Amino acid sequence: MNITLKHNKGFKWYKNDSLFFKGYFYINAIFYEKENAVNYLSSVRTTSDFKELLKNINGVFTLLFSDKNKVFIASDITRSFPIFYTFQNNKLFLSDDIFYLKDTFNLDTFDALSEIEFKACNHTHGKKTLLTNVFQVQASEYLIIKNDEIIESNFFYSYAIKKESSDPYTTLKKKAIDAFENTIKRFINSLNNRTVVIPLSGGFDSRFIAVMLKKYNYKNVFCYTYGRKDSFEIENSKNTAEALNFKWIFIEYNSQIIDGFLETSAFKEYAHFAGKLSSMPNLQEYFAVNYLKENNLIAEDSIFIPGYAGDLLGGSQFLKVIPENLNHTDIADLIIEQKFTNYPLSASNKKIFKRQVKKQLTHIDDNYVEKIPSSVFEDFDLKEKIAKYIFNSANFYTYFGFEHRFPFWDKELLDFFKKVPVKNKLMKTFFDAILINEYFKKYNVYFESELQPSEKNINIQKVKNKIKPFLPTFIKQQFLEKNDWVNYKPLTDKMLKSLNLNKLKVEKSSKEYNEIITQWYLYFSKNKIK
């Protein structure tokens, strides 16, 4: 067996004779990183030690270590630092750089089904990558390897539950506040007074992070918003920063920032770094982070704190995505219907992917039929789209040499919110009420003009979503451009132009801009774009 670790941007690999580690974690509220983490993990010697560690560890990490005849690998809930592997001549080769494996062993065969899946979901599913016979360690998965064979593959964290909390509302509220407070205290303890950089949108998640930093008197905070100059995000973001007395800037995505990006070696390197032949390289914050770094607006050791996936904890997918009376038999169909939406699937491909999803559900938990169906759906989503698309987007930060933290994905918060009854997750009523009444109003950052969508609004939107595929292309394009607050159109227009110049086939439904990015990335990965 051979282990080759190459990526040291943002977070570095730390090691000793038997251990490789990247990231950070908490054990019993004590923060570990770098050499301190390696020293702590050095006491792990056996399979039972390894499994006990995974029960208690709380953080963002990848670790590999060996005893006399076994190798243990684990990747955290966010899959922030994925490991890839391939079997060649009965030997196992592992690396954090999938292109190293590809080039070393001339692994140039792209899997046709994985390509379709990638275009439909913006990522591959399960352990698959775009390459035949190259695989990935998944979010919250561990592997135990002996004699170049994987003898055990399992998951150490699940969001699926058998039973909701029976606590009354007042008790739930107190527990939620306690979980938020404990999480933020841990998070702030990890910062070491370094500059915190918040991509501050007009929404609740990033605003909550800003408020909590203010509450705990953290001084070194820098906020930014980006996109079109008429973006609806700007007003609330700016007002929040002003109310909290934090520095704030707006970065307009104009021609000065984006012109010529596609031809630069930096962007091409980023596309490989972020995509890893398994996820769509997100463009959204690439230009903003690049701008901040090039103009020396933030310190080199700054830490980025995005509000990733906080709304999911609150229940944002209920009604919009997850029906109230979901059955176990309908989970696979719902995943195909709601998560494979970026590219049209043939009937035969739908059947194939449905079989694969069912197999993956069983691999994640062969007793999933004993769990609440909506929680099984969310657990699958956490391990797939949320990890491989949402959290993978943090490559914006690491590519440019910065660390990040994900406050909402603290294990204590996950463990609490997964048990909150569905009735309290509908319309995000419980989550939003706590943020508004316990935090936002106290710091004058709840703006009366803010309207959360009603159930009627959501039902109307669902009808619109069903109608949209049948609308003429020019009308769909108008919808797309109207809601393009990030200014993706000029970015993807440049990709389209490049694809057309290279006489490459493009399938365009005008449903969302990601359909262009995924197709560009596939051709780029095959060296078909000159």
Short mmCIF file of C-alpha atoms in Angstrom, two decimals:
data_model
loop_
_atom_site.label_atom_id
_atom_site.label_comp_id
_atom_site.label_asym_id
_atom_site.label_seq_id
_atom_site.Cartn_x
_atom_site.Cartn_y
_atom_site.Cartn_z
CA MET A 1 0.00 0.00 0.00
CA ASN A 2 1.15 3.50 -0.87
CA ILE A 3 -0.02 6.84 0.61
CA THR A 4 0.79 10.08 -1.24
CA LEU A 5 -0.50 13.36 0.24
CA LYS A 6 0.19 16.53 -1.72
CA HIS A 7 -2.30 19.29 -0.89
CA ASN A 8 -1.22 21.77 1.79
CA LYS A 9 -3.17 24.88 0.87
CA GLY A 10 -5.07 26.42 3.76
CA PHE A 11 -4.81 23.41 6.04
CA LYS A 12 -1.54 21.47 6.07
CA TRP A 13 -0.93 17.78 6.63
CA TYR A 14 0.74 16.92 9.94
CA LYS A 15 2.29 13.55 10.58
CA ASN A 16 4.44 11.27 12.67
CA ASP A 17 5.75 7.77 11.97
CA SER A 18 2.29 6.17 11.86
CA LEU A 19 -0.19 9.02 11.43
CA PHE A 20 -1.29 11.63 8.87
CA PHE A 21 -3.74 14.33 9.98
CA LYS A 22 -5.33 17.44 8.49
CA GLY A 23 -7.94 19.76 10.01
CA TYR A 24 -9.05 20.36 13.57
CA PHE A 25 -11.33 18.80 16.17
CA TYR A 26 -12.69 19.05 19.69
CA ILE A 27 -12.72 16.34 22.33
CA ASN A 28 -14.64 17.27 25.48
CA ALA A 29 -14.59 20.93 24.39
CA ILE A 30 -10.78 20.94 24.11
CA PHE A 31 -9.53 22.20 20.74
CA TYR A 32 -6.89 20.24 18.82
CA GLU A 33 -5.06 21.15 15.63
CA LYS A 34 -1.64 20.71 13.99
CA GLU A 35 1.03 19.01 16.17
CA ASN A 36 -1.27 19.10 19.18
CA ALA A 37 -3.81 16.97 17.29
CA VAL A 38 -1.12 14.53 16.14
CA ASN A 39 0.10 14.11 19.71
CA TYR A 40 -3.43 13.39 20.92
CA LEU A 41 -4.17 10.93 18.12
CA SER A 42 -0.91 9.05 18.66
CA SER A 43 -2.56 7.18 21.53
CA VAL A 44 -4.94 5.50 19.07
CA ARG A 45 -3.47 2.04 18.49
CA THR A 46 -6.20 -0.51 17.88
CA THR A 47 -9.46 -0.95 16.00
CA SER A 48 -11.41 -0.39 19.21
CA ASP A 49 -9.39 2.79 19.93
CA PHE A 50 -10.17 4.03 16.42
CA LYS A 51 -13.92 3.40 16.69
CA GLU A 52 -14.08 4.95 20.15
CA LEU A 53 -12.34 8.06 18.80
CA LEU A 54 -14.90 8.40 16.03
CA LYS A 55 -17.75 8.27 18.54
CA ASN A 56 -16.39 11.31 20.37
CA ILE A 57 -14.56 13.42 17.80
CA ASN A 58 -16.21 16.68 16.72
CA GLY A 59 -14.62 18.67 13.93
CA VAL A 60 -13.42 18.98 10.36
CA PHE A 61 -10.66 16.52 9.57
CA THR A 62 -9.22 13.62 7.66
CA LEU A 63 -6.95 11.14 9.39
CA LEU A 64 -4.95 8.11 8.31
CA PHE A 65 -2.96 5.98 10.71
CA SER A 66 -1.56 2.49 10.92
CA ASP A 67 -0.77 -0.13 13.49
CA LYS A 68 1.40 -3.16 12.73
CA ASN A 69 -0.78 -4.64 9.99
CA LYS A 70 -3.79 -2.33 9.46
CA VAL A 71 -4.46 1.14 8.13
CA PHE A 72 -7.37 3.24 9.40
CA ILE A 73 -8.88 6.15 7.44
CA ALA A 74 -11.70 8.51 8.39
CA SER A 75 -13.19 11.63 6.82
CA ASP A 76 -15.41 14.00 8.79
CA ILE A 77 -19.08 14.87 8.22
CA THR A 78 -18.22 17.61 5.70
CA ARG A 79 -15.73 15.62 3.61
CA SER A 80 -13.55 18.74 3.54
CA PHE A 81 -10.33 16.87 2.73
CA PRO A 82 -11.28 13.84 0.61
CA ILE A 83 -8.99 10.87 0.10
CA PHE A 84 -9.05 8.95 -3.19
CA TYR A 85 -7.90 5.40 -3.82
CA THR A 86 -7.38 2.85 -6.54
CA PHE A 87 -6.30 -0.78 -6.73
CA GLN A 88 -3.46 -1.44 -9.19
CA ASN A 89 -1.84 -4.88 -9.55
CA ASN A 90 -3.50 -5.97 -6.30
CA LYS A 91 -1.99 -3.05 -4.41
CA LEU A 92 -3.87 -0.14 -2.88
CA PHE A 93 -2.79 3.43 -3.63
CA LEU A 94 -4.21 6.40 -1.72
CA SER A 95 -3.87 10.13 -2.30
CA ASP A 96 -5.59 13.44 -1.61
CA ASP A 97 -4.79 14.32 -5.24
CA ILE A 98 -6.95 12.34 -7.66
CA PHE A 99 -4.91 13.68 -10.58
CA TYR A 100 -1.79 12.13 -9.08
CA LEU A 101 -3.49 8.72 -9.24
CA LYS A 102 -4.87 9.46 -12.70
CA ASP A 103 -1.49 10.46 -14.13
CA THR A 104 0.62 7.87 -12.30
CA PHE A 105 -1.43 4.93 -13.55
CA ASN A 106 -2.75 6.43 -16.81
CA LEU A 107 -6.34 6.21 -15.56
CA ASP A 108 -8.01 8.13 -18.35
CA THR A 109 -11.32 6.25 -18.65
CA PHE A 110 -14.30 8.34 -17.57
CA ASP A 111 -17.33 6.38 -16.40
CA ALA A 112 -20.28 7.23 -18.67
CA LEU A 113 -22.96 6.81 -15.99
CA SER A 114 -20.96 8.85 -13.49
CA GLU A 115 -20.77 11.65 -16.06
CA ILE A 116 -24.56 11.72 -16.40
CA GLU A 117 -24.95 11.62 -12.63
CA PHE A 118 -22.42 14.44 -12.28
CA LYS A 119 -24.31 16.62 -14.75
CA ALA A 120 -27.60 15.89 -12.98
CA CYS A 121 -26.39 16.45 -9.39
CA ASN A 122 -23.19 18.54 -9.64
CA HIS A 123 -21.30 15.65 -8.00
CA THR A 124 -20.88 11.89 -8.12
CA HIS A 125 -22.63 9.67 -5.57
CA GLY A 126 -21.30 7.22 -3.01
CA LYS A 127 -17.67 6.27 -3.37
CA LYS A 128 -17.68 6.85 -7.13
CA THR A 129 -15.64 9.48 -8.96
CA LEU A 130 -15.75 10.40 -12.63
CA LEU A 131 -12.92 7.92 -13.28
CA THR A 132 -13.44 4.20 -13.63
CA ASN A 133 -11.78 2.31 -10.76
CA VAL A 134 -10.90 5.39 -8.72
CA PHE A 135 -12.91 5.87 -5.53
CA GLN A 136 -13.28 8.32 -2.66
CA VAL A 137 -13.66 8.11 1.10
CA GLN A 138 -17.10 9.54 1.79
CA ALA A 139 -18.40 12.02 4.36
CA SER A 140 -18.35 10.46 7.87
CA GLU A 141 -17.02 7.21 6.41
CA TYR A 142 -14.20 5.14 7.81
CA LEU A 143 -12.18 2.40 6.15
CA ILE A 144 -10.07 -0.30 7.74
CA ILE A 145 -7.47 -1.80 5.40
CA LYS A 146 -5.38 -4.93 5.79
CA ASN A 147 -2.99 -6.46 3.26
CA ASP A 148 -4.14 -4.01 0.55
CA GLU A 149 -7.78 -4.97 1.05
CA ILE A 150 -10.60 -2.93 2.56
CA ILE A 151 -11.86 -5.23 5.29
CA GLU A 152 -14.37 -2.78 6.76
CA SER A 153 -16.24 0.22 5.37
CA ASN A 154 -18.85 1.99 7.46
CA PHE A 155 -20.19 5.34 8.59
CA PHE A 156 -19.56 6.77 12.04
CA TYR A 157 -22.19 9.53 12.01
CA SER A 158 -25.87 9.49 11.05
CA TYR A 159 -28.52 12.20 10.97
CA ALA A 160 -31.23 9.54 10.75
CA ILE A 161 -33.25 8.91 13.91
CA LYS A 162 -35.78 6.41 15.20
CA LYS A 163 -37.69 8.85 17.38
CA GLU A 164 -38.16 12.61 17.62
CA SER A 165 -37.68 14.52 20.85
CA SER A 166 -40.74 14.53 23.11
CA ASP A 167 -39.59 17.64 24.98
CA PRO A 168 -42.10 20.47 25.32
CA TYR A 169 -41.43 23.63 23.31
CA THR A 170 -39.91 25.57 26.22
CA THR A 171 -37.43 22.75 26.93
CA LEU A 172 -36.55 22.44 23.25
CA LYS A 173 -35.95 26.17 23.09
CA LYS A 174 -33.62 26.11 26.10
CA LYS A 175 -31.68 23.14 24.69
CA ALA A 176 -31.36 24.88 21.32
CA ILE A 177 -29.96 28.03 22.92
CA ASP A 178 -27.54 25.94 25.01
CA ALA A 179 -26.37 24.09 21.89
CA PHE A 180 -25.86 27.37 20.00
CA GLU A 181 -23.96 28.94 22.89
CA ASN A 182 -21.73 25.90 23.48
CA THR A 183 -20.96 25.65 19.78
CA ILE A 184 -20.02 29.30 19.43
CA LYS A 185 -17.81 29.22 22.53
CA ARG A 186 -15.92 26.23 21.08
CA PHE A 187 -15.69 27.91 17.70
CA ILE A 188 -14.37 31.20 19.11
CA ASN A 189 -11.85 29.31 21.23
CA SER A 190 -10.39 27.88 18.02
CA LEU A 191 -9.77 31.27 16.41
CA ASN A 192 -6.77 32.50 18.42
CA ASN A 193 -7.78 36.12 17.82
CA ARG A 194 -7.07 35.78 14.10
CA THR A 195 -9.08 37.86 11.65
CA VAL A 196 -12.52 36.37 11.03
CA VAL A 197 -13.86 36.92 7.51
CA ILE A 198 -17.62 36.48 7.05
CA PRO A 199 -19.25 36.23 3.60
CA LEU A 200 -22.26 38.13 4.92
CA SER A 201 -25.41 37.63 2.87
CA GLY A 202 -28.83 39.10 3.50
CA GLY A 203 -29.97 35.83 5.08
CA PHE A 204 -30.07 34.48 8.62
CA ASP A 205 -27.19 32.00 8.77
CA SER A 206 -24.21 34.29 8.23
CA ARG A 207 -25.96 37.02 10.22
CA PHE A 208 -26.23 34.71 13.22
CA ILE A 209 -22.47 34.06 13.09
CA ALA A 210 -21.82 37.82 13.03
CA VAL A 211 -24.17 38.42 15.97
CA MET A 212 -22.54 35.70 18.07
CA LEU A 213 -19.08 37.11 17.44
CA LYS A 214 -20.39 40.48 18.61
CA LYS A 215 -22.02 38.93 21.66
CA TYR A 216 -18.73 37.38 22.73
CA ASN A 217 -16.87 40.62 22.03
CA TYR A 218 -14.73 39.28 19.20
CA LYS A 219 -13.15 42.38 17.70
CA ASN A 220 -11.28 41.20 14.64
CA VAL A 221 -14.15 40.75 12.16
CA PHE A 222 -14.30 41.63 8.45
CA CYS A 223 -17.51 41.19 6.41
CA TYR A 224 -18.07 41.25 2.67
CA THR A 225 -20.89 40.79 0.19
CA TYR A 226 -20.45 40.17 -3.52
CA GLY A 227 -22.35 39.90 -6.79
CA ARG A 228 -24.42 42.34 -8.83
CA LYS A 229 -24.61 45.94 -7.63
CA ASP A 230 -28.42 45.69 -7.51
CA SER A 231 -28.35 42.48 -5.43
CA PHE A 232 -31.06 42.20 -2.79
CA GLU A 233 -28.39 40.83 -0.41
CA ILE A 234 -26.58 44.16 -0.07
CA GLU A 235 -28.95 46.23 2.09
CA ASN A 236 -29.45 43.72 4.92
CA SER A 237 -25.80 42.69 4.85
CA LYS A 238 -24.55 46.28 5.09
CA ASN A 239 -27.10 47.19 7.77
CA THR A 240 -26.09 44.15 9.83
CA ALA A 241 -22.40 45.02 9.70
CA GLU A 242 -23.10 48.66 10.60
CA ALA A 243 -25.32 47.69 13.55
CA LEU A 244 -22.60 45.38 14.88
CA ASN A 245 -19.82 47.88 14.10
CA PHE A 246 -17.95 45.42 11.87
CA LYS A 247 -15.98 46.45 8.80
CA TRP A 248 -17.90 45.67 5.57
CA ILE A 249 -17.23 45.98 1.86
CA PHE A 250 -19.16 45.12 -1.28
CA ILE A 251 -17.32 43.43 -4.16
CA GLU A 252 -19.13 43.99 -7.43
CA TYR A 253 -18.81 41.17 -9.95
CA ASN A 254 -18.16 43.40 -12.94
CA SER A 255 -16.04 43.07 -16.05
CA GLN A 256 -12.97 44.39 -14.25
CA ILE A 257 -13.03 41.41 -11.89
CA ILE A 258 -14.20 38.61 -14.16
CA ASP A 259 -12.83 39.41 -17.63
CA GLY A 260 -10.31 36.86 -18.86
CA PHE A 261 -10.64 34.58 -15.82
CA LEU A 262 -11.19 31.43 -17.87
CA GLU A 263 -7.79 31.62 -19.54
CA THR A 264 -5.76 32.19 -16.38
CA SER A 265 -3.57 29.42 -14.97
CA ALA A 266 -4.85 30.31 -11.49
CA PHE A 267 -8.47 29.55 -12.38
CA LYS A 268 -7.58 26.35 -14.21
CA GLU A 269 -5.60 25.21 -11.19
CA TYR A 270 -8.54 26.10 -8.95
CA ALA A 271 -10.96 24.11 -11.13
CA HIS A 272 -8.84 20.97 -10.70
CA PHE A 273 -8.26 21.67 -6.99
CA ALA A 274 -11.96 22.18 -6.22
CA GLY A 275 -13.45 19.68 -8.66
CA LYS A 276 -11.29 16.65 -7.87
CA LEU A 277 -13.17 14.72 -10.59
CA SER A 278 -16.05 14.28 -8.17
CA SER A 279 -17.65 17.71 -7.50
CA MET A 280 -18.52 20.75 -9.56
CA PRO A 281 -16.00 23.55 -8.86
CA ASN A 282 -18.22 26.30 -7.51
CA LEU A 283 -17.54 29.78 -8.94
CA GLN A 284 -19.57 31.84 -6.51
CA GLU A 285 -16.93 33.22 -4.11
CA TYR A 286 -13.81 32.53 -6.18
CA PHE A 287 -13.62 36.12 -7.46
CA ALA A 288 -14.42 37.70 -4.09
CA VAL A 289 -11.76 35.76 -2.18
CA ASN A 290 -9.24 36.40 -4.96
CA TYR A 291 -10.06 40.13 -4.79
CA LEU A 292 -9.61 40.23 -1.00
CA LYS A 293 -6.25 38.49 -1.24
CA GLU A 294 -4.87 40.40 -4.24
CA ASN A 295 -5.73 43.74 -2.64
CA ASN A 296 -4.31 42.79 0.78
CA LEU A 297 -7.63 43.54 2.45
CA ILE A 298 -7.33 40.69 4.95
CA ALA A 299 -4.46 39.14 6.91
CA GLU A 300 -2.76 36.05 5.49
CA ASP A 301 -3.83 33.95 8.48
CA SER A 302 -7.50 35.01 8.31
CA ILE A 303 -10.19 32.39 8.86
CA PHE A 304 -13.33 32.35 6.69
CA ILE A 305 -16.63 31.57 8.44
CA PRO A 306 -19.45 30.81 5.98
CA GLY A 307 -22.96 30.07 7.23
CA TYR A 308 -23.13 26.81 5.30
CA ALA A 309 -26.27 24.70 5.72
CA GLY A 310 -27.66 26.36 8.84
CA ASP A 311 -31.07 26.60 7.20
CA LEU A 312 -31.06 22.83 6.66
CA LEU A 313 -30.84 22.31 10.43
CA GLY A 314 -33.88 24.53 10.79
CA GLY A 315 -35.90 22.46 8.33
CA SER A 316 -35.64 24.41 5.07
CA GLN A 317 -36.25 21.28 3.00
CA PHE A 318 -39.56 20.38 4.63
CA LEU A 319 -42.54 21.11 2.38
CA LYS A 320 -40.22 22.54 -0.30
CA VAL A 321 -38.50 19.20 -0.88
CA ILE A 322 -39.65 16.67 1.72
CA PRO A 323 -43.40 15.95 1.81
CA GLU A 324 -45.10 15.69 5.20
CA ASN A 325 -45.97 12.00 4.85
CA LEU A 326 -42.86 10.50 3.28
CA ASN A 327 -42.70 6.69 3.29
CA HIS A 328 -39.58 4.52 3.24
CA THR A 329 -40.60 3.10 -0.13
CA ASP A 330 -40.62 6.61 -1.62
CA ILE A 331 -37.20 7.82 -0.39
CA ALA A 332 -35.23 6.70 -3.45
CA ASP A 333 -37.82 8.20 -5.82
CA LEU A 334 -37.73 11.48 -3.90
CA ILE A 335 -33.93 11.60 -4.10
CA ILE A 336 -34.06 11.12 -7.87
CA GLU A 337 -36.85 13.67 -8.23
CA GLN A 338 -35.30 16.36 -6.04
CA LYS A 339 -31.53 15.86 -6.27
CA PHE A 340 -31.00 14.74 -9.90
CA THR A 341 -32.47 17.92 -11.37
CA ASN A 342 -29.66 19.60 -13.26
CA TYR A 343 -29.77 17.41 -16.36
CA PRO A 344 -32.58 15.44 -18.08
CA LEU A 345 -32.48 11.71 -17.34
CA SER A 346 -33.80 8.98 -19.61
CA ALA A 347 -36.24 6.47 -18.13
CA SER A 348 -33.56 3.76 -18.19
CA ASN A 349 -31.03 5.99 -16.42
CA LYS A 350 -33.59 6.86 -13.77
CA LYS A 351 -34.05 3.15 -13.07
CA ILE A 352 -30.31 2.59 -12.83
CA PHE A 353 -29.78 5.54 -10.49
CA LYS A 354 -32.75 4.50 -8.37
CA ARG A 355 -31.20 1.04 -7.88
CA GLN A 356 -27.88 2.66 -6.99
CA VAL A 357 -29.54 5.03 -4.50
CA LYS A 358 -31.35 2.13 -2.82
CA LYS A 359 -28.07 0.24 -2.57
CA GLN A 360 -26.36 3.30 -1.12
CA LEU A 361 -29.14 3.78 1.45
CA THR A 362 -28.59 0.21 2.62
CA HIS A 363 -24.82 0.63 2.68
CA ILE A 364 -25.18 3.75 4.83
CA ASP A 365 -27.55 1.95 7.20
CA ASP A 366 -28.95 -1.50 6.54
CA ASN A 367 -31.62 -0.78 9.17
CA TYR A 368 -32.75 2.50 7.66
CA VAL A 369 -36.36 1.27 7.41
CA GLU A 370 -36.46 1.48 11.22
CA LYS A 371 -35.70 5.21 11.09
CA ILE A 372 -38.00 8.16 10.40
CA PRO A 373 -38.13 8.46 6.57
CA SER A 374 -37.52 12.22 6.42
CA SER A 375 -34.43 11.84 8.61
CA VAL A 376 -33.12 9.08 6.32
CA PHE A 377 -33.56 11.42 3.34
CA GLU A 378 -31.71 14.20 5.16
CA ASP A 379 -28.91 11.86 6.23
CA PHE A 380 -28.41 10.80 2.61
CA ASP A 381 -28.42 14.46 1.58
CA LEU A 382 -25.83 15.37 4.23
CA LYS A 383 -23.48 12.71 2.91
CA GLU A 384 -24.06 13.62 -0.73
CA LYS A 385 -25.12 17.10 -1.88
CA ILE A 386 -24.40 18.94 1.37
CA ALA A 387 -20.89 17.46 1.68
CA LYS A 388 -19.88 17.17 -1.97
CA TYR A 389 -21.45 20.38 -3.27
CA ILE A 390 -22.12 22.81 -0.40
CA PHE A 391 -19.13 22.15 1.86
CA ASN A 392 -16.90 21.37 -1.10
CA SER A 393 -17.41 25.02 -2.01
CA ALA A 394 -15.05 25.94 0.85
CA ASN A 395 -12.25 25.19 -1.60
CA PHE A 396 -12.66 28.91 -2.41
CA TYR A 397 -10.87 29.58 0.84
CA THR A 398 -8.30 26.80 1.04
CA TYR A 399 -7.16 27.30 -2.56
CA PHE A 400 -6.10 30.84 -1.68
CA GLY A 401 -4.36 29.64 1.48
CA PHE A 402 -7.01 30.34 4.12
CA GLU A 403 -8.55 28.14 6.79
CA HIS A 404 -12.28 27.95 7.49
CA ARG A 405 -14.71 26.96 10.24
CA PHE A 406 -18.26 25.62 9.90
CA PRO A 407 -20.14 26.60 13.09
CA PHE A 408 -23.50 25.11 12.06
CA TRP A 409 -21.94 21.69 11.47
CA ASP A 410 -20.79 21.29 15.06
CA LYS A 411 -21.76 17.82 16.27
CA GLU A 412 -23.71 19.17 19.25
CA LEU A 413 -25.94 21.23 16.95
CA LEU A 414 -26.42 18.34 14.55
CA ASP A 415 -27.30 15.96 17.38
CA PHE A 416 -29.85 18.41 18.75
CA PHE A 417 -31.57 19.51 15.57
CA LYS A 418 -31.91 16.05 14.07
CA LYS A 419 -34.29 15.23 16.94
CA VAL A 420 -36.38 18.40 16.74
CA PRO A 421 -39.93 17.32 15.76
CA VAL A 422 -40.89 17.83 12.14
CA LYS A 423 -43.83 20.02 13.19
CA ASN A 424 -41.26 22.53 14.50
CA LYS A 425 -39.21 22.33 11.31
CA LEU A 426 -42.07 23.16 8.96
CA MET A 427 -41.51 26.68 7.64
CA LYS A 428 -38.38 26.80 9.86
CA THR A 429 -40.57 28.29 12.58
CA PHE A 430 -38.60 27.00 15.59
CA PHE A 431 -35.13 27.78 14.20
CA ASP A 432 -36.04 31.23 12.93
CA ALA A 433 -37.94 32.21 16.09
CA ILE A 434 -34.85 31.53 18.20
CA LEU A 435 -32.53 33.47 15.91
CA ILE A 436 -34.93 36.42 15.67
CA ASN A 437 -36.14 36.69 19.26
CA GLU A 438 -33.06 35.57 21.18
CA TYR A 439 -30.37 37.18 19.04
CA PHE A 440 -31.31 39.41 16.11
CA LYS A 441 -33.73 41.74 17.89
CA LYS A 442 -31.34 42.19 20.81
CA TYR A 443 -28.64 43.42 18.43
CA ASN A 444 -30.95 45.45 16.16
CA VAL A 445 -30.35 43.26 13.13
CA TYR A 446 -33.89 42.03 12.55
CA PHE A 447 -35.34 44.06 9.75
CA GLU A 448 -39.12 44.38 9.64
CA SER A 449 -39.15 44.24 5.85
CA GLU A 450 -37.94 40.64 6.02
CA LEU A 451 -40.66 38.21 5.11
CA GLN A 452 -40.21 34.49 5.46
CA PRO A 453 -42.12 32.49 2.82
CA SER A 454 -45.52 31.24 3.91
CA GLU A 455 -46.79 27.75 3.18
CA LYS A 456 -48.91 29.31 0.44
CA ASN A 457 -45.80 30.91 -1.09
CA ILE A 458 -44.01 27.57 -1.04
CA ASN A 459 -46.93 25.75 -2.68
CA ILE A 460 -47.14 28.41 -5.40
CA GLN A 461 -43.40 28.06 -6.01
CA LYS A 462 -43.73 24.27 -6.28
CA VAL A 463 -46.40 24.72 -8.96
CA LYS A 464 -44.11 27.16 -10.80
CA ASN A 465 -41.26 24.66 -10.61
CA LYS A 466 -43.44 22.00 -12.24
CA ILE A 467 -44.50 24.37 -15.00
CA LYS A 468 -41.03 25.79 -15.75
CA PRO A 469 -39.70 22.81 -17.77
CA PHE A 470 -42.52 23.29 -20.27
CA LEU A 471 -42.01 27.02 -20.77
CA PRO A 472 -40.29 28.37 -23.90
CA THR A 473 -36.52 28.65 -23.51
CA PHE A 474 -36.50 32.45 -23.74
CA ILE A 475 -38.91 32.73 -20.79
CA LYS A 476 -36.84 30.31 -18.69
CA GLN A 477 -33.77 32.37 -19.55
CA GLN A 478 -35.55 35.52 -18.36
CA PHE A 479 -36.35 33.88 -15.01
CA LEU A 480 -32.75 32.77 -14.69
CA GLU A 481 -31.30 36.21 -15.40
CA LYS A 482 -33.81 37.99 -13.15
CA ASN A 483 -32.64 35.97 -10.12
CA ASP A 484 -28.94 36.02 -11.01
CA TRP A 485 -27.77 38.07 -8.02
CA VAL A 486 -24.25 36.62 -8.14
CA ASN A 487 -23.88 37.59 -11.82
CA TYR A 488 -23.33 34.07 -13.11
CA LYS A 489 -24.50 34.94 -16.62
CA PRO A 490 -21.29 36.66 -17.82
CA LEU A 491 -19.24 33.91 -16.14
CA THR A 492 -21.08 31.05 -17.80
CA ASP A 493 -21.33 32.96 -21.10
CA LYS A 494 -17.54 32.85 -21.24
CA MET A 495 -17.66 29.09 -20.62
CA LEU A 496 -20.28 28.67 -23.34
CA LYS A 497 -18.17 30.68 -25.75
CA SER A 498 -15.15 28.50 -24.97
CA LEU A 499 -17.17 25.32 -25.51
CA ASN A 500 -18.52 26.61 -28.81
CA LEU A 501 -15.06 27.69 -30.02
CA ASN A 502 -13.82 24.17 -29.31
CA LYS A 503 -16.87 22.77 -31.17
CA LEU A 504 -18.02 20.84 -28.12
CA LYS A 505 -21.65 19.79 -27.70
CA VAL A 506 -23.55 21.67 -25.00
CA GLU A 507 -26.98 20.75 -23.69
CA LYS A 508 -28.73 23.84 -22.32
CA SER A 509 -32.17 23.93 -20.77
CA SER A 510 -31.81 27.38 -19.15
CA LYS A 511 -32.84 25.81 -15.86
CA GLU A 512 -29.78 26.94 -13.92
CA TYR A 513 -26.25 28.12 -14.62
CA ASN A 514 -24.66 25.07 -13.01
CA GLU A 515 -25.61 23.01 -16.07
CA ILE A 516 -23.04 25.01 -18.04
CA ILE A 517 -20.36 24.79 -15.35
CA THR A 518 -20.65 21.00 -15.02
CA GLN A 519 -20.37 20.45 -18.77
CA TRP A 520 -17.44 22.85 -19.05
CA TYR A 521 -15.68 21.07 -16.18
CA LEU A 522 -16.16 17.63 -17.75
CA TYR A 523 -14.64 18.77 -21.04
CA PHE A 524 -11.89 20.63 -19.19
CA SER A 525 -11.04 17.49 -17.18
CA LYS A 526 -10.71 15.53 -20.42
CA ASN A 527 -8.32 18.15 -21.86
CA LYS A 528 -10.77 18.97 -24.65
CA ILE A 529 -10.70 22.72 -24.07
CA LYS A 530 -7.72 24.40 -25.71
#
